[in-house]
Amino acid sequence: RIKLKHGSHREGKRTDSVMQKWRGNGLGQFIHWGLYAIPGGEWNGKQYNGAAEWIRSWNGIPKSAYDSLIYKFNPINFNADEWASIAKNMGAKYVTITTKHHDGFCLWPSKYTSYTVANSPWKKDIMKPLVDAYDKAGLDVILYFSIMDWNHPGWRYDIKTKADSIAFEGFKKFTRNQLIELLTMYPKAKGLWFDGTWDKSWVKQAKFADELEAEMRKLRPGLIIGSRFRADEYGKRHFDSNNVLMGDYEQGWERKLPNSIADVHGNDWDCVMTIPENQWGYNKAWKGHIKSSNELIEMTAKAVSLGGNFVLNFGPKGDGSIRDEEKKLASEIGDWMKVNSEAIYNCEYSGLEKQDWGYFTKKREKDKVYLIIFNTPVSGAYRVKLPAKTAIAKSYLLTNPNMDLRVEEVHSNEYFIYAKPTTEAKPFVIVLDTKKKENNGGNNYEKAK
Ligand SMILES: Cc1ccc([C@@H]2N[C@@H](C)[C@@H](O)[C@H]2O)cc1
């Protein structure tokens, strides 16, 4: 172990109730909204083929033209309650909302820059109605904040000269002021989701960032901050130089999922995911592979089966409305969650060996295991291997708890559960009530002949 002053200050999962609640959320909504939603990936009839929220970085749009989009921000169809109800009906338990993306435009009336909603035709604060609407709908709010800020004159990608260093000191103060401002103006926020922290200029600020994280945690006890915020004094990010997770959960799973429990190193984590291949902000072109609700439900199940949360991104249009394709997916996911969310909420990694038919989840602090079935074997038999001391007390479809399913013990601690797949091509859930095995090792079920 090497001595670190600015490495991780905590090992293992947080056990406090705020983190327990976060851990049990299972499904969240991400919102990417800002000036980039106005061009929507297109400028002067030309398509930007990168991610729409990065259009400012494209040489197809003059930077000054992009920056002047502030004078076009007037989302007449913005309805915070509608966004919150879409998320609630999808079955999301929390939302992560961009307060400021890389372009530096602030969705709140920050005192520390003029590049905010206050100086747009809209004039009003966007964050307050959003935080209040999601809170009223019963969803926790996490604030996304990009450290990298293309609008601030003090931003630098690296610090090479004395002038860079002086400019960046001003930028650091500005950043600290904005973060304290956000936590003060929106005290209901449960956490911060940091982005834009990969450049050398910020990676070199181990001491400053460590002290800033401490200041934020002191101001907001219980605040949830992920592994992406700060690097240690050797520039190590996400995991410090002793390979200990930075922050409260791992934020490395962007548009990808871990494949096995070994990939998550016993940490909390979230996976943030786009519906198209790689568009976070609104893009007029709804092209390439658009994930179906079945795919997104499977990603949610996989994430929860490996002890993480799945956070699905929505990119509202420049006028503040949410596109129909996203609303349709949210309601399809919600239809499934209305029936099956018992296998998602407050569930965790089961410790059981993955089987081909789908994913196991386990209810926290309960002897209840869920089989979320995506691939029905032609045999109609679902294989389950249990630890030696665990027996099956009861097995049934989540949608029909009064009808016991046939269970056959094919070897010791290995069973086939027989169930007819549901008629429509949608995943379904088998529940196992487990119990400790009596010492005679007897099961209630027939032994293999
Ligand atoms: C290379 C790269 C940088 C930043 C991103 C940002 N992180 C996502 C959560 C979005 O905000 C995207 O713009 C994505 C890829």
Short mmCIF file of C-alpha atoms and ligand atoms in Angstrom, two decimals:
data_model
loop_
_atom_site.label_atom_id
_atom_site.label_comp_id
_atom_site.label_asym_id
_atom_site.label_seq_id
_atom_site.Cartn_x
_atom_site.Cartn_y
_atom_site.Cartn_z
CA ARG A 1 0.00 0.00 0.00
CA ILE A 2 1.42 3.43 -0.79
CA LYS A 3 0.79 6.44 1.40
CA LEU A 4 -1.84 8.67 -0.16
CA LYS A 5 -3.02 12.06 1.03
CA HIS A 6 -5.70 12.49 -1.66
CA GLY A 7 -6.75 8.94 -2.43
CA SER A 8 -9.99 7.29 -1.41
CA HIS A 9 -11.08 8.05 2.15
CA ARG A 10 -13.39 5.05 2.54
CA GLU A 11 -13.23 1.38 1.62
CA GLY A 12 -16.22 -0.84 0.95
CA LYS A 13 -19.82 0.14 0.39
CA ARG A 14 -21.38 2.99 2.35
CA THR A 15 -23.91 1.60 4.84
CA ASP A 16 -25.89 4.76 5.65
CA SER A 17 -29.60 4.97 4.76
CA VAL A 18 -29.16 7.53 1.95
CA MET A 19 -26.79 5.17 0.12
CA GLN A 20 -28.96 2.14 0.94
CA LYS A 21 -31.89 3.94 -0.71
CA TRP A 22 -29.73 4.80 -3.76
CA ARG A 23 -28.51 1.19 -3.95
CA GLY A 24 -32.09 -0.08 -3.99
CA ASN A 25 -33.32 2.29 -6.73
CA GLY A 26 -32.48 -0.13 -9.56
CA LEU A 27 -33.79 2.11 -12.36
CA GLY A 28 -33.15 5.81 -12.93
CA GLN A 29 -33.69 8.45 -15.60
CA PHE A 30 -30.93 10.68 -17.01
CA ILE A 31 -31.87 14.03 -18.55
CA HIS A 32 -29.50 15.79 -20.97
CA TRP A 33 -30.90 19.20 -21.81
CA GLY A 34 -29.34 22.51 -22.78
CA LEU A 35 -28.59 24.78 -25.72
CA TYR A 36 -27.38 21.79 -27.78
CA ALA A 37 -31.03 20.61 -27.94
CA ILE A 38 -31.85 23.62 -30.16
CA PRO A 39 -29.69 22.61 -33.20
CA GLY A 40 -30.36 18.93 -32.36
CA GLY A 41 -27.26 17.61 -34.11
CA GLU A 42 -27.71 19.69 -37.27
CA TRP A 43 -26.49 23.10 -38.43
CA ASN A 44 -27.30 24.89 -41.70
CA GLY A 45 -28.83 21.66 -42.98
CA LYS A 46 -25.62 19.70 -42.33
CA GLN A 47 -25.67 16.74 -39.90
CA TYR A 48 -23.09 16.56 -37.13
CA ASN A 49 -22.19 12.90 -36.85
CA GLY A 50 -20.93 13.10 -33.27
CA ALA A 51 -23.03 13.19 -30.11
CA ALA A 52 -25.51 16.09 -30.38
CA GLU A 53 -24.48 17.63 -27.04
CA TRP A 54 -20.93 17.94 -28.45
CA ILE A 55 -21.95 19.91 -31.54
CA ARG A 56 -20.07 23.00 -30.31
CA SER A 57 -16.81 21.07 -30.80
CA TRP A 58 -17.63 20.51 -34.50
CA ASN A 59 -15.96 22.82 -37.03
CA GLY A 60 -19.31 22.83 -38.87
CA ILE A 61 -20.69 25.32 -36.37
CA PRO A 62 -18.84 28.55 -35.52
CA LYS A 63 -18.23 28.68 -31.75
CA SER A 64 -19.73 32.18 -31.55
CA ALA A 65 -22.86 30.99 -33.38
CA TYR A 66 -23.23 28.18 -30.89
CA ASP A 67 -22.66 30.50 -27.92
CA SER A 68 -25.38 32.83 -29.26
CA LEU A 69 -27.91 30.01 -28.90
CA ILE A 70 -28.50 31.43 -25.40
CA TYR A 71 -30.63 34.09 -27.13
CA LYS A 72 -32.78 31.31 -28.61
CA PHE A 73 -33.42 29.40 -25.38
CA ASN A 74 -37.18 29.77 -24.88
CA PRO A 75 -38.66 26.29 -24.20
CA ILE A 76 -42.32 27.15 -24.42
CA ASN A 77 -43.31 23.46 -24.13
CA PHE A 78 -41.20 22.82 -21.03
CA ASN A 79 -43.30 21.03 -18.42
CA ALA A 80 -41.35 19.74 -15.43
CA ASP A 81 -44.32 17.77 -14.09
CA GLU A 82 -44.67 15.95 -17.42
CA TRP A 83 -40.99 14.95 -17.38
CA ALA A 84 -41.35 13.73 -13.79
CA SER A 85 -44.48 11.72 -14.57
CA ILE A 86 -42.78 10.08 -17.57
CA ALA A 87 -39.97 8.98 -15.24
CA LYS A 88 -42.36 7.88 -12.49
CA ASN A 89 -44.51 5.89 -14.90
CA MET A 90 -41.39 4.25 -16.33
CA GLY A 91 -40.65 2.98 -12.82
CA ALA A 92 -37.57 5.14 -12.27
CA LYS A 93 -36.78 5.87 -8.61
CA TYR A 94 -34.37 8.74 -9.28
CA VAL A 95 -33.25 11.21 -11.92
CA THR A 96 -29.87 12.69 -12.87
CA ILE A 97 -30.27 16.11 -14.56
CA THR A 98 -27.65 18.20 -16.39
CA THR A 99 -27.28 21.50 -14.54
CA LYS A 100 -24.34 22.49 -16.80
CA HIS A 101 -22.86 20.42 -19.62
CA HIS A 102 -19.45 20.99 -21.24
CA ASP A 103 -20.70 24.09 -23.10
CA GLY A 104 -21.00 25.93 -19.79
CA PHE A 105 -24.65 26.97 -20.18
CA CYS A 106 -26.29 26.90 -16.75
CA LEU A 107 -29.89 25.71 -16.36
CA TRP A 108 -29.97 27.65 -13.07
CA PRO A 109 -29.51 31.43 -12.58
CA SER A 110 -25.91 31.17 -11.32
CA LYS A 111 -24.42 34.33 -9.78
CA TYR A 112 -20.97 33.40 -11.08
CA THR A 113 -21.50 33.66 -14.81
CA SER A 114 -23.83 35.46 -17.23
CA TYR A 115 -24.11 32.31 -19.38
CA THR A 116 -27.31 31.12 -17.73
CA VAL A 117 -31.05 30.82 -18.26
CA ALA A 118 -31.41 34.21 -16.54
CA ASN A 119 -29.96 35.87 -19.64
CA SER A 120 -32.07 33.90 -22.13
CA PRO A 121 -35.55 34.83 -23.38
CA TRP A 122 -36.85 32.21 -20.92
CA LYS A 123 -35.26 34.11 -18.00
CA LYS A 124 -36.57 31.71 -15.35
CA ASP A 125 -34.75 29.02 -13.33
CA ILE A 126 -35.16 25.56 -14.93
CA MET A 127 -33.58 23.54 -12.11
CA LYS A 128 -35.99 24.59 -9.36
CA PRO A 129 -39.19 23.47 -11.13
CA LEU A 130 -37.44 20.24 -12.16
CA VAL A 131 -36.14 19.41 -8.67
CA ASP A 132 -39.56 20.22 -7.18
CA ALA A 133 -41.50 18.23 -9.80
CA TYR A 134 -39.37 15.08 -9.43
CA ASP A 135 -39.41 15.43 -5.65
CA LYS A 136 -43.21 15.75 -5.70
CA ALA A 137 -43.37 12.61 -7.89
CA GLY A 138 -41.31 10.78 -5.25
CA LEU A 139 -38.08 10.53 -7.24
CA ASP A 140 -34.67 11.44 -5.78
CA VAL A 141 -32.69 14.06 -7.72
CA ILE A 142 -28.99 13.86 -8.59
CA LEU A 143 -27.35 16.90 -10.23
CA TYR A 144 -25.07 16.29 -13.22
CA PHE A 145 -22.23 18.85 -13.37
CA SER A 146 -19.49 19.11 -15.98
CA ILE A 147 -16.18 20.40 -14.57
CA MET A 148 -14.92 21.08 -18.10
CA ASP A 149 -16.57 24.36 -19.15
CA TRP A 150 -15.90 25.57 -22.70
CA ASN A 151 -17.51 28.94 -21.95
CA HIS A 152 -15.37 29.98 -19.00
CA PRO A 153 -12.26 31.97 -19.97
CA GLY A 154 -10.25 30.28 -17.22
CA TRP A 155 -10.81 26.72 -18.47
CA ARG A 156 -7.63 24.99 -19.67
CA TYR A 157 -7.11 21.45 -20.98
CA ASP A 158 -3.67 21.42 -19.36
CA ILE A 159 -1.59 23.87 -17.35
CA LYS A 160 1.62 24.60 -19.20
CA THR A 161 2.45 28.24 -18.40
CA LYS A 162 2.25 30.63 -15.48
CA ALA A 163 -0.60 32.35 -17.29
CA ASP A 164 -2.45 29.01 -17.54
CA SER A 165 -1.97 28.48 -13.86
CA ILE A 166 -3.30 31.93 -12.93
CA ALA A 167 -6.30 31.53 -15.25
CA PHE A 168 -7.05 28.06 -13.88
CA GLU A 169 -6.92 29.27 -10.28
CA GLY A 170 -9.79 31.59 -11.17
CA PHE A 171 -11.58 28.68 -12.84
CA LYS A 172 -11.18 26.52 -9.73
CA LYS A 173 -12.73 29.23 -7.53
CA PHE A 174 -15.58 29.59 -10.04
CA THR A 175 -16.17 25.83 -10.02
CA ARG A 176 -16.19 25.67 -6.23
CA ASN A 177 -18.58 28.64 -6.06
CA GLN A 178 -21.00 27.05 -8.53
CA LEU A 179 -21.04 23.72 -6.71
CA ILE A 180 -21.67 25.33 -3.31
CA GLU A 181 -24.34 27.48 -5.03
CA LEU A 182 -26.09 24.40 -6.48
CA LEU A 183 -26.06 22.55 -3.14
CA THR A 184 -27.38 25.67 -1.41
CA MET A 185 -30.12 26.47 -3.95
CA TYR A 186 -31.27 22.84 -4.35
CA PRO A 187 -30.85 21.24 -0.90
CA LYS A 188 -33.14 18.35 -1.90
CA ALA A 189 -30.49 17.04 -4.31
CA LYS A 190 -29.19 13.68 -3.03
CA GLY A 191 -25.96 13.72 -5.00
CA LEU A 192 -23.75 15.06 -7.76
CA TRP A 193 -22.88 13.22 -10.97
CA PHE A 194 -19.61 14.67 -12.26
CA ASP A 195 -18.40 14.61 -15.84
CA GLY A 196 -15.69 16.43 -17.82
CA THR A 197 -12.95 15.49 -15.34
CA TRP A 198 -10.52 13.63 -17.60
CA ASP A 199 -8.28 16.51 -18.77
CA LYS A 200 -4.81 16.98 -17.24
CA SER A 201 -5.70 20.42 -15.88
CA TRP A 202 -8.28 18.94 -13.52
CA VAL A 203 -6.47 15.64 -12.90
CA LYS A 204 -3.58 17.72 -11.46
CA GLN A 205 -5.92 19.25 -8.84
CA ALA A 206 -5.91 16.28 -6.43
CA LYS A 207 -5.57 18.45 -3.30
CA PHE A 208 -8.07 21.08 -4.40
CA ALA A 209 -10.65 18.52 -5.49
CA ASP A 210 -10.18 16.46 -2.33
CA GLU A 211 -10.76 19.55 -0.19
CA LEU A 212 -13.73 20.60 -2.34
CA GLU A 213 -15.28 17.13 -1.99
CA ALA A 214 -14.83 17.38 1.79
CA GLU A 215 -16.44 20.84 1.81
CA MET A 216 -19.44 19.59 -0.18
CA ARG A 217 -19.90 16.54 2.05
CA LYS A 218 -19.74 18.79 5.12
CA LEU A 219 -22.34 21.15 3.64
CA ARG A 220 -24.60 18.24 2.64
CA PRO A 221 -24.05 15.20 4.91
CA GLY A 222 -25.02 12.03 3.06
CA LEU A 223 -24.29 13.59 -0.34
CA ILE A 224 -23.59 10.92 -2.97
CA ILE A 225 -20.53 11.57 -5.16
CA GLY A 226 -19.22 9.04 -7.70
CA SER A 227 -15.74 7.92 -8.70
CA ARG A 228 -15.45 10.37 -11.60
CA PHE A 229 -15.05 13.59 -9.57
CA ARG A 230 -11.42 13.59 -8.56
CA ALA A 231 -8.05 11.91 -9.14
CA ASP A 232 -5.49 11.06 -6.45
CA GLU A 233 -2.10 12.79 -6.26
CA TYR A 234 -0.68 10.37 -8.80
CA GLY A 235 -3.41 11.17 -11.33
CA LYS A 236 -5.28 7.90 -10.77
CA ARG A 237 -8.98 8.20 -11.54
CA HIS A 238 -11.96 6.07 -10.43
CA PHE A 239 -9.61 3.88 -8.39
CA ASP A 240 -6.74 5.39 -6.39
CA SER A 241 -3.11 4.23 -6.50
CA ASN A 242 -3.96 1.48 -4.00
CA ASN A 243 -6.80 0.40 -6.29
CA VAL A 244 -9.46 1.60 -3.84
CA LEU A 245 -12.62 3.14 -5.35
CA MET A 246 -12.76 6.95 -5.26
CA GLY A 247 -16.10 8.32 -4.09
CA ASP A 248 -19.24 6.39 -3.18
CA TYR A 249 -19.89 4.34 -6.33
CA GLU A 250 -18.19 3.48 -9.60
CA GLN A 251 -19.12 5.70 -12.55
CA GLY A 252 -17.13 3.84 -15.19
CA TRP A 253 -20.08 2.14 -16.88
CA GLU A 254 -21.09 4.69 -19.50
CA ARG A 255 -22.95 3.06 -22.42
CA LYS A 256 -21.69 -0.33 -21.33
CA LEU A 257 -22.48 -2.91 -18.66
CA PRO A 258 -20.17 -5.14 -16.59
CA ASN A 259 -20.23 -8.74 -17.76
CA SER A 260 -19.77 -10.53 -14.48
CA ILE A 261 -19.65 -9.80 -10.78
CA ALA A 262 -15.86 -9.89 -10.98
CA ASP A 263 -16.01 -6.66 -13.04
CA VAL A 264 -17.59 -4.64 -10.21
CA HIS A 265 -15.03 -5.35 -7.46
CA GLY A 266 -17.63 -5.40 -4.69
CA ASN A 267 -18.54 -1.73 -5.23
CA ASP A 268 -21.76 0.13 -5.83
CA TRP A 269 -22.04 1.35 -9.43
CA ASP A 270 -24.39 2.84 -12.00
CA CYS A 271 -24.62 2.30 -15.76
CA VAL A 272 -25.74 5.35 -17.72
CA MET A 273 -27.21 4.45 -21.12
CA THR A 274 -28.42 6.14 -24.29
CA ILE A 275 -31.41 4.92 -26.29
CA PRO A 276 -29.67 5.51 -29.66
CA GLU A 277 -26.08 4.28 -30.00
CA ASN A 278 -24.43 7.47 -28.74
CA GLN A 279 -26.65 10.55 -28.39
CA TRP A 280 -27.24 12.17 -25.01
CA GLY A 281 -28.62 15.54 -26.10
CA TYR A 282 -31.61 15.72 -28.46
CA ASN A 283 -30.72 14.74 -32.03
CA LYS A 284 -33.26 15.38 -34.80
CA ALA A 285 -31.96 12.28 -36.61
CA TRP A 286 -33.31 9.26 -34.76
CA LYS A 287 -31.01 6.91 -36.61
CA GLY A 288 -28.77 3.87 -36.16
CA HIS A 289 -29.72 1.18 -33.69
CA ILE A 290 -32.48 2.40 -31.35
CA LYS A 291 -32.75 0.08 -28.36
CA SER A 292 -36.11 -1.64 -27.87
CA SER A 293 -37.89 -1.76 -24.53
CA ASN A 294 -36.99 -5.48 -24.28
CA GLU A 295 -33.31 -4.60 -24.68
CA LEU A 296 -33.57 -1.83 -22.08
CA ILE A 297 -35.47 -4.06 -19.63
CA GLU A 298 -32.76 -6.70 -20.08
CA MET A 299 -30.05 -4.10 -19.36
CA THR A 300 -31.94 -3.04 -16.24
CA ALA A 301 -32.23 -6.68 -15.08
CA LYS A 302 -28.55 -7.32 -15.83
CA ALA A 303 -27.47 -4.21 -13.94
CA VAL A 304 -29.50 -5.09 -10.84
CA SER A 305 -28.35 -8.75 -11.05
CA LEU A 306 -24.78 -7.44 -10.73
CA GLY A 307 -25.54 -5.02 -7.87
CA GLY A 308 -25.82 -1.78 -9.87
CA ASN A 309 -28.38 0.79 -11.05
CA PHE A 310 -29.44 1.35 -14.66
CA VAL A 311 -29.95 5.03 -15.61
CA LEU A 312 -31.66 5.57 -18.97
CA ASN A 313 -31.09 8.86 -20.81
CA PHE A 314 -33.74 11.15 -22.30
CA GLY A 315 -32.85 14.14 -24.48
CA PRO A 316 -35.70 16.68 -24.45
CA LYS A 317 -36.09 18.93 -27.52
CA GLY A 318 -35.12 22.59 -27.58
CA ASP A 319 -38.77 23.57 -26.97
CA GLY A 320 -38.84 21.48 -23.76
CA SER A 321 -41.00 18.64 -25.07
CA ILE A 322 -39.93 15.00 -24.95
CA ARG A 323 -39.93 13.15 -28.27
CA ASP A 324 -42.66 10.55 -28.87
CA GLU A 325 -40.20 7.68 -29.41
CA GLU A 326 -38.75 8.24 -25.93
CA LYS A 327 -42.20 8.55 -24.35
CA LYS A 328 -43.25 5.26 -25.99
CA LEU A 329 -40.19 3.40 -24.69
CA ALA A 330 -40.68 4.85 -21.20
CA SER A 331 -44.26 3.63 -21.11
CA GLU A 332 -43.35 0.14 -22.43
CA ILE A 333 -40.68 -0.18 -19.75
CA GLY A 334 -43.18 1.14 -17.22
CA ASP A 335 -45.77 -1.48 -18.23
CA TRP A 336 -43.21 -4.19 -17.48
CA MET A 337 -42.06 -2.56 -14.25
CA LYS A 338 -45.65 -2.21 -13.00
CA VAL A 339 -45.88 -6.04 -13.02
CA ASN A 340 -42.28 -7.04 -12.25
CA SER A 341 -40.56 -4.29 -10.26
CA GLU A 342 -40.49 -6.48 -7.13
CA ALA A 343 -37.56 -8.25 -8.84
CA ILE A 344 -35.78 -4.90 -9.35
CA TYR A 345 -36.35 -2.55 -6.39
CA ASN A 346 -34.17 -3.17 -3.31
CA CYS A 347 -32.65 -6.19 -5.03
CA GLU A 348 -29.00 -7.14 -5.26
CA TYR A 349 -26.50 -9.68 -6.61
CA SER A 350 -27.78 -13.16 -5.67
CA GLY A 351 -24.41 -14.91 -5.51
CA LEU A 352 -25.86 -17.63 -7.76
CA GLU A 353 -24.19 -18.92 -10.92
CA LYS A 354 -25.56 -17.18 -14.01
CA GLN A 355 -27.76 -19.38 -16.21
CA ASP A 356 -28.61 -19.00 -19.90
CA TRP A 357 -32.29 -18.21 -19.35
CA GLY A 358 -31.56 -14.74 -17.90
CA TYR A 359 -30.70 -13.04 -14.62
CA PHE A 360 -31.00 -13.76 -10.90
CA THR A 361 -31.75 -10.97 -8.47
CA LYS A 362 -32.18 -11.31 -4.72
CA LYS A 363 -34.33 -9.18 -2.40
CA ARG A 364 -32.04 -7.44 0.10
CA GLU A 365 -32.27 -9.03 3.58
CA LYS A 366 -34.88 -11.55 2.42
CA ASP A 367 -34.71 -15.24 1.45
CA LYS A 368 -36.29 -14.39 -1.87
CA VAL A 369 -34.64 -14.96 -5.24
CA TYR A 370 -36.04 -13.84 -8.59
CA LEU A 371 -35.36 -15.43 -11.97
CA ILE A 372 -35.91 -12.77 -14.66
CA ILE A 373 -36.43 -14.91 -17.76
CA PHE A 374 -35.40 -13.65 -21.20
CA ASN A 375 -34.48 -16.90 -22.94
CA THR A 376 -36.93 -19.77 -22.52
CA PRO A 377 -35.24 -23.21 -22.97
CA VAL A 378 -37.10 -25.58 -25.31
CA SER A 379 -37.33 -27.96 -22.35
CA GLY A 380 -39.35 -25.43 -20.39
CA ALA A 381 -37.00 -26.28 -17.49
CA TYR A 382 -35.12 -23.45 -15.78
CA ARG A 383 -31.88 -24.55 -14.13
CA VAL A 384 -30.98 -23.22 -10.68
CA LYS A 385 -27.91 -24.10 -8.61
CA LEU A 386 -28.14 -23.22 -4.92
CA PRO A 387 -25.50 -23.23 -2.19
CA ALA A 388 -25.43 -26.44 -0.15
CA LYS A 389 -27.24 -25.01 2.86
CA THR A 390 -30.08 -23.42 0.88
CA ALA A 391 -33.28 -25.21 -0.05
CA ILE A 392 -36.32 -24.14 -2.08
CA ALA A 393 -39.37 -23.62 0.11
CA LYS A 394 -41.67 -22.46 -2.68
CA SER A 395 -41.49 -21.51 -6.34
CA TYR A 396 -44.08 -19.61 -8.35
CA LEU A 397 -44.60 -17.04 -11.12
CA LEU A 398 -44.50 -13.50 -9.75
CA THR A 399 -47.82 -12.99 -11.54
CA ASN A 400 -49.40 -16.09 -9.98
CA PRO A 401 -48.16 -16.67 -6.41
CA ASN A 402 -50.91 -19.19 -5.65
CA MET A 403 -49.77 -21.75 -8.21
CA ASP A 404 -46.65 -23.69 -7.15
CA LEU A 405 -44.32 -24.50 -9.99
CA ARG A 406 -42.96 -28.04 -10.34
CA VAL A 407 -39.40 -28.28 -9.04
CA GLU A 408 -37.17 -31.31 -9.71
CA GLU A 409 -33.88 -31.77 -7.89
CA VAL A 410 -31.62 -33.10 -10.62
CA HIS A 411 -28.45 -33.26 -8.51
CA SER A 412 -27.88 -32.15 -4.95
CA ASN A 413 -28.38 -28.35 -4.82
CA GLU A 414 -29.26 -28.28 -8.52
CA TYR A 415 -32.86 -28.02 -9.69
CA PHE A 416 -35.06 -27.69 -12.73
CA ILE A 417 -38.05 -25.41 -12.30
CA TYR A 418 -40.79 -26.02 -14.84
CA ALA A 419 -42.81 -23.06 -16.05
CA LYS A 420 -44.76 -22.23 -19.18
CA PRO A 421 -43.43 -19.02 -20.72
CA THR A 422 -45.89 -16.16 -20.87
CA THR A 423 -47.75 -15.87 -24.14
CA GLU A 424 -46.42 -12.47 -25.27
CA ALA A 425 -42.70 -12.10 -26.04
CA LYS A 426 -41.85 -10.27 -22.84
CA PRO A 427 -39.54 -11.21 -19.98
CA PHE A 428 -41.26 -12.76 -16.96
CA VAL A 429 -40.28 -13.53 -13.38
CA ILE A 430 -40.13 -16.79 -11.40
CA VAL A 431 -39.86 -16.37 -7.64
CA LEU A 432 -37.96 -18.73 -5.35
CA ASP A 433 -38.69 -18.55 -1.62
CA THR A 434 -35.58 -20.15 -0.18
CA LYS A 435 -34.86 -21.45 3.29
CA LYS A 436 -32.02 -22.92 5.27
CA LYS A 437 -31.73 -26.68 4.69
CA GLU A 438 -32.65 -28.84 7.69
CA ASN A 439 -29.71 -30.98 8.72
CA ASN A 440 -31.36 -34.06 7.14
CA GLY A 441 -30.78 -32.23 3.88
CA GLY A 442 -34.32 -33.20 2.86
CA ASN A 443 -36.14 -31.08 0.28
CA ASN A 444 -39.88 -30.84 -0.14
CA TYR A 445 -39.37 -31.93 -3.69
CA GLU A 446 -38.98 -35.28 -5.42
CA LYS A 447 -35.42 -36.54 -5.71
CA ALA A 448 -34.22 -37.32 -9.23
CA LYS A 449 -35.38 -40.93 -9.92
C1 LIG B 1 -15.53 11.05 -24.83
C2 LIG B 1 -16.78 11.50 -24.08
C3 LIG B 1 -16.76 12.63 -23.29
C4 LIG B 1 -17.90 13.04 -22.62
C5 LIG B 1 -19.06 12.33 -22.71
C6 LIG B 1 -20.26 12.80 -21.96
N1 LIG B 1 -20.62 11.86 -20.87
C7 LIG B 1 -21.99 11.49 -21.04
C8 LIG B 1 -22.68 11.21 -19.73
C9 LIG B 1 -22.59 12.66 -21.81
O1 LIG B 1 -22.76 13.82 -20.99
C10 LIG B 1 -21.49 12.88 -22.83
O2 LIG B 1 -21.59 14.13 -23.49
C11 LIG B 1 -19.11 11.18 -23.48
C12 LIG B 1 -17.96 10.76 -24.16
#
